[in-house]
Coordinates of C-alpha atoms in Angstrom, one line a residue:
X1 CA -89.8 36.5 -73.0
X2 CA -92.0 38.2 -70.6
X3 CA -92.9 35.1 -69.1
X4 CA -89.3 33.4 -69.3
X5 CA -88.1 37.0 -66.8
X6 CA -90.8 36.6 -65.2
X7 CA -89.6 32.8 -64.4
X8 CA -86.1 34.0 -63.8
X9 CA -86.9 36.8 -61.4
X10 CA -88.9 34.1 -59.3
X11 CA -85.7 32.2 -59.1
X12 CA -83.7 34.4 -58.4
X13 CA -85.9 35.5 -55.8
X14 CA -86.7 31.4 -54.2
X15 CA -82.2 31.8 -54.1
X16 CA -82.5 34.7 -52.1
X17 CA -84.5 33.9 -49.6
X18 CA -82.3 30.2 -49.6
X19 CA -79.3 31.8 -49.3
X20 CA -80.8 34.9 -46.3
X21 CA -82.2 31.4 -44.4
X22 CA -79.1 29.9 -44.7
X23 CA -77.1 32.9 -43.5
X24 CA -79.6 33.1 -40.9
X25 CA -79.0 29.4 -39.3
X26 CA -75.1 30.2 -39.7
X27 CA -75.7 33.3 -38.0
X28 CA -78.0 31.8 -35.4
X29 CA -75.6 28.8 -35.4
X30 CA -73.5 30.5 -34.9
X31 CA -75.0 33.0 -31.6
X32 CA -75.7 29.7 -30.3
X33 CA -71.4 28.2 -30.8
X34 CA -69.7 31.3 -29.4
X35 CA -72.4 31.4 -25.8
X36 CA -71.3 27.8 -25.5
X37 CA -67.1 28.1 -25.2
X38 CA -68.9 31.7 -23.5
X39 CA -70.3 30.3 -21.0
X40 CA -67.5 27.0 -20.9
X41 CA -64.8 29.6 -20.8
X42 CA -66.8 31.7 -17.4
X43 CA -67.1 28.4 -16.2
X44 CA -62.8 27.6 -16.4
X45 CA -62.1 30.6 -15.7
X46 CA -64.6 30.1 -12.5
X47 CA -62.5 26.5 -12.2
X48 CA -58.9 28.0 -12.0
X49 CA -59.1 31.3 -9.9
X50 CA -60.9 28.7 -7.1
X51 CA -57.7 25.9 -8.3
X52 CA -55.2 29.2 -7.5
X53 CA -57.4 30.1 -4.6
X54 CA -56.9 26.2 -3.7
X55 CA -52.8 26.2 -4.4
X56 CA -52.7 29.8 -2.8
X57 CA -54.1 27.7 1.0
X58 CA -52.7 24.2 0.6
X59 CA -48.9 26.9 0.0
X60 CA -49.7 29.0 2.9
X61 CA -50.9 25.2 4.9
X62 CA -47.6 23.8 3.9
X63 CA -45.2 26.8 4.8
X64 CA -47.8 26.8 8.5
X65 CA -46.5 22.7 8.3
X66 CA -43.1 22.8 7.9
X67 CA -43.2 25.7 9.9
X68 CA -44.8 23.2 12.9
X69 CA -42.4 20.6 11.8
X70 CA -39.6 22.0 12.4
X71 CA -40.1 23.8 16.0
X72 CA -41.4 19.9 16.5
X73 CA -37.3 19.4 15.4
X74 CA -36.2 21.9 17.5
X75 CA -38.2 20.1 20.5
X76 CA -37.7 16.6 19.5
X77 CA -33.2 17.4 19.3
X78 CA -33.6 18.9 23.0
X79 CA -36.1 15.9 24.0
X80 CA -33.3 13.3 23.0
X81 CA -30.7 15.4 25.1
X82 CA -32.1 16.0 27.7
X83 CA -33.0 12.3 27.7
X84 CA -29.3 11.7 26.9
X85 CA -28.4 13.9 29.9
X86 CA -30.7 11.7 32.3
X87 CA -29.7 8.4 31.2
X88 CA -26.4 9.5 31.8
X89 CA -27.1 10.6 35.5
X90 CA -29.3 8.0 36.3
X91 CA -26.8 5.1 35.8
X92 CA -23.8 7.4 37.8
X93 CA -26.5 7.4 40.3
X94 CA -27.4 3.7 40.4
X95 CA -23.6 2.7 39.6
X96 CA -22.9 5.1 42.7
X97 CA -25.4 2.8 44.7
X98 CA -24.4 -0.3 43.2
X99 CA -20.9 0.8 44.9
X100 CA -22.5 1.7 47.5
X101 CA -24.1 -1.7 48.5
X102 CA -20.9 -3.2 47.6
X103 CA -19.2 -1.5 50.6
X104 CA -21.7 -1.9 52.9
X105 CA -22.0 -5.8 52.0
X106 CA -17.9 -5.2 52.7
X107 CA -18.0 -3.7 55.8
X108 CA -20.8 -6.3 57.0
X109 CA -17.8 -9.0 55.9
X110 CA -15.2 -7.4 57.5
X111 CA -17.8 -7.0 60.9
X112 CA -18.9 -10.4 60.5
X113 CA -15.4 -12.0 60.3
X114 CA -13.8 -10.3 63.2
X115 CA -14.6 -12.7 65.8
X116 CA -13.1 -15.3 63.3
X117 CA -10.2 -12.9 63.2
X118 CA -9.1 -12.9 66.7
X119 CA -9.9 -16.0 66.8
X120 CA -7.4 -17.3 63.6
X121 CA -4.8 -14.8 65.2
X122 CA -4.6 -16.5 69.1
X123 CA -4.1 -19.8 67.3
X124 CA -2.0 -18.8 65.1
X125 CA -0.2 -16.9 68.4
X126 CA 0.0 -20.5 69.5
X127 CA 1.4 -21.6 66.9
X128 CA 4.3 -19.3 66.5
X129 CA 5.6 -20.0 70.0
X130 CA 5.7 -23.2 68.8
X131 CA 7.5 -23.0 65.7
X132 CA 9.7 -20.5 67.9
X133 CA 10.3 -23.1 70.6
X134 CA 11.1 -25.4 67.2
X135 CA 13.4 -23.1 64.9
X136 CA 15.3 -22.9 67.9
X137 CA 16.0 -26.6 68.0
X138 CA 16.7 -26.8 64.0
X139 CA 19.6 -23.6 64.3
X140 CA 21.0 -25.8 66.7
X141 CA 21.1 -28.8 64.5
X142 CA 22.4 -26.3 61.4
X143 CA 25.3 -25.3 63.3
X144 CA 25.7 -28.6 62.8
X145 CA 25.1 -29.4 59.4
X146 CA 27.4 -26.3 58.9
X147 CA 30.8 -27.9 60.4
X148 CA 30.3 -30.4 57.8
X149 CA 29.4 -28.6 55.4
X150 CA 32.6 -26.1 55.1
X151 CA 34.3 -29.4 55.2
X152 CA 33.0 -30.9 52.6
X153 CA 33.1 -27.7 50.5
X154 CA 36.9 -27.8 51.0
X155 CA 36.6 -31.0 49.6
X156 CA 34.8 -30.1 46.2
X157 CA 37.2 -27.1 45.6
X158 CA 39.4 -29.2 45.6
X159 CA 38.4 -31.5 43.6
X160 CA 37.4 -28.6 41.2
X161 CA 40.8 -27.0 40.7
X162 CA 41.6 -30.9 39.7
X163 CA 39.0 -31.4 37.5
X164 CA 40.5 -27.3 36.3
X165 CA 43.5 -29.3 35.7
X166 CA 42.1 -32.3 33.7
X167 CA 39.8 -29.7 31.8
X168 CA 43.0 -27.3 30.5
X169 CA 45.1 -30.5 30.2
X170 CA 41.3 -31.8 27.8
X171 CA 41.6 -28.4 26.4
X172 CA 45.2 -28.5 25.3
X173 CA 45.0 -32.3 23.4
X174 CA 42.3 -30.9 21.7
X175 CA 43.9 -27.5 20.7
X176 CA 47.0 -30.1 19.5
X177 CA 43.8 -32.2 17.6
X178 CA 42.8 -29.6 15.7
X179 CA 45.7 -28.7 14.3
X180 CA 46.4 -32.1 13.8
X181 CA 43.3 -32.1 12.0
X182 CA 43.4 -28.9 10.0
X183 CA 47.0 -30.2 8.2
X184 CA 45.3 -32.8 7.4
X185 CA 42.6 -30.8 5.3
X186 CA 45.8 -29.3 4.1
X187 CA 47.7 -32.1 2.9
X188 CA 44.4 -33.4 1.4
X189 CA 43.9 -30.7 -0.5
X190 CA 48.0 -30.7 -1.4
X191 CA 47.7 -34.4 -1.8
X192 CA 44.3 -34.2 -4.3
X193 CA 42.7 -31.3 -5.2
X194 CA 39.4 -30.9 -6.9
X195 CA 40.2 -27.4 -9.1
X196 CA 37.4 -25.8 -6.1
X197 CA 36.7 -25.9 -2.8
X198 CA 33.6 -26.4 -1.0
X199 CA 32.2 -23.3 1.9
X200 CA 30.1 -22.6 4.0
X201 CA 29.3 -25.5 6.1
X202 CA 26.5 -26.7 8.4
X203 CA 25.7 -30.2 10.4
X204 CA 22.2 -30.4 11.7
X205 CA 21.4 -33.9 13.8
X206 CA 17.9 -34.8 12.8
X207 CA 15.0 -36.6 15.0
X208 CA 12.2 -39.1 14.0
X209 CA 10.0 -36.6 14.0
X210 CA 12.1 -34.1 11.8
X211 CA 13.3 -32.1 15.2
X212 CA 16.4 -30.8 15.8
X213 CA 18.5 -32.6 18.3
X214 CA 22.5 -31.8 20.1
X215 CA 22.3 -35.7 21.4
X216 CA 23.6 -38.4 19.6
X217 CA 21.4 -40.8 20.7
X218 CA 18.7 -38.9 19.4
X219 CA 20.1 -38.6 16.2
X220 CA 18.4 -40.8 13.0
X221 CA 19.5 -38.5 10.6
X222 CA 22.3 -36.5 10.4
X223 CA 22.6 -34.1 7.2
X224 CA 25.2 -31.8 6.1
X225 CA 24.5 -28.9 4.0
X226 CA 27.6 -26.7 2.0
X227 CA 28.0 -24.4 -1.0
X228 CA 29.5 -25.3 -4.6
X229 CA 31.2 -21.8 -5.5
X230 CA 32.9 -20.4 -8.7
X231 CA 33.6 -24.0 -10.1
X232 CA 35.1 -23.9 -13.7
X233 CA 34.4 -24.3 -16.6
X234 CA 35.7 -27.5 -17.2
X235 CA 34.2 -29.3 -14.6
X236 CA 30.7 -28.5 -15.4
X237 CA 29.4 -31.4 -15.4
X238 CA 28.2 -34.7 -14.1
X239 CA 29.9 -34.9 -11.0
X240 CA 30.2 -37.7 -7.7
X241 CA 30.2 -36.3 -4.8
X242 CA 31.2 -38.6 -1.1
X243 CA 31.0 -37.7 2.2
X244 CA 32.9 -39.1 4.8
X245 CA 32.5 -39.5 8.6
X246 CA 35.7 -39.5 11.0
X247 CA 35.4 -39.1 15.1
X248 CA 37.9 -36.5 15.0
X249 CA 41.0 -37.6 15.4
X250 CA 40.2 -39.3 11.8
X251 CA 40.0 -42.5 12.8
X252 CA 37.1 -44.3 11.5
X253 CA 34.0 -44.5 13.1
X254 CA 32.2 -48.2 13.5
X255 CA 28.1 -48.8 12.8
X256 CA 28.1 -47.0 9.8
X257 CA 26.9 -48.3 6.5
X258 CA 30.3 -46.6 4.5
X259 CA 31.1 -48.2 0.7
X260 CA 34.8 -48.0 -0.7
X261 CA 35.7 -45.6 -3.1
X262 CA 39.1 -44.9 -4.6
X263 CA 39.0 -40.9 -5.6
X264 CA 40.5 -40.5 -9.7
X265 CA 42.8 -37.8 -8.0
X266 CA 46.1 -36.9 -9.4
X267 CA 47.3 -38.7 -6.2
X268 CA 44.6 -41.5 -5.7
X269 CA 42.9 -41.9 -2.3
X270 CA 40.9 -44.5 -0.9
X271 CA 38.1 -43.3 1.3
X272 CA 35.0 -45.3 3.1
X273 CA 31.8 -43.0 1.8
X274 CA 28.7 -42.3 3.5
X275 CA 26.4 -41.3 1.3
X276 CA 27.1 -41.2 -2.7
X277 CA 25.4 -38.1 -4.6
X278 CA 25.7 -37.9 -8.1
X279 CA 24.3 -34.4 -10.0
X280 CA 25.6 -32.6 -12.6
X281 CA 27.7 -29.0 -11.6
X282 CA 27.4 -25.8 -12.3
X283 CA 29.0 -22.5 -11.1
X284 CA 27.2 -22.1 -7.8
X285 CA 24.4 -24.5 -6.1
X286 CA 24.3 -25.6 -2.4
X287 CA 24.0 -29.3 -1.9
X288 CA 22.6 -31.6 1.4
X289 CA 24.2 -34.7 1.8
X290 CA 23.1 -36.8 5.1
X291 CA 24.1 -39.9 7.0
X292 CA 21.9 -42.2 9.7
X293 CA 24.3 -42.6 12.6
X294 CA 24.6 -46.7 13.7
X295 CA 22.7 -46.7 17.5
X296 CA 26.4 -47.0 19.1
X297 CA 27.4 -43.7 17.2
X298 CA 28.2 -42.0 21.3
X299 CA 29.2 -38.5 21.7
X300 CA 32.3 -36.5 20.5
X301 CA 33.7 -34.8 18.0
X302 CA 33.6 -36.1 14.3
X303 CA 35.0 -34.8 10.9
X304 CA 32.8 -34.3 7.3
X305 CA 34.8 -34.3 4.6
X306 CA 34.2 -34.6 1.2
X307 CA 34.9 -35.0 -1.8
X308 CA 34.6 -35.1 -5.8
X309 CA 35.0 -38.3 -8.2
X310 CA 38.6 -36.3 -9.0
X311 CA 39.6 -34.7 -5.6
X312 CA 39.6 -33.9 -2.1
X313 CA 36.3 -30.3 -1.9
X314 CA 36.7 -28.8 2.5
X315 CA 35.9 -30.5 5.7
X316 CA 34.0 -29.2 8.7
X317 CA 33.8 -30.6 12.6
X318 CA 30.7 -30.6 14.6
X319 CA 30.1 -32.0 18.2
X320 CA 27.2 -34.1 19.4
X321 CA 26.4 -34.0 22.9

């Protein structure tokens, strides 16, 4: 028992030694680690202090540079303004020099031409003297011609008086023809009413290049446009329209291709249509019809009459020179 106790006591002592050594090693290691952390911390603090110092110096340098930049910008702006003023002044001086050069050249040119002008004036005076003599002779001649013109003027005045009388007579004839024309139209409305009428007539003479003309000899096509308004319901169907052209006195126009048609009105009418259009009527429409005049189509007054296949619609007059 005693030996066992001694053995246990020795084991305990051994274990305590081991623990003491372990604790001593841990203490030493802890001290080493603590020293290492302290050294690094001290190093970092020194570097941080140095960096803070550098940043402070850089901020000061930045402020200084900004102040310098502001000063330079103000100076640059002043120099630009000064340069612009100097440039404008320089341009004005250059322009003044150019103007002065032109004035000098003009004066030199005038001085150079003064002698030439004097010579020209003297020569012109000689020509004017000759012209005066010629004009005096012309005046004598014109006085004789004036007497002849007065005599011719009296003859022209007499002819104008006769022409006015002829024009007045023609106007009276035109009035009579116009009255007969109106009577003819009224008569057609009475004999063959279509139940609606054509209005807003427009007659246009066209040349080959689609340009408007007022001359009969140049007309390649004559267009007649008109409106049909308020067409009754019973006539809003397929319908044939006929265009008839006559002289102002109602006589046929020679050398125009026509087609004989009988208008089926209450009193049937035989007409010679220069154009036929077939269309379905509505309550309102604008219609264009046309014909080609012959080579012998003369200037004068003409009638354009429009019929439907059941009656007379309306008419208009037109003139070509």
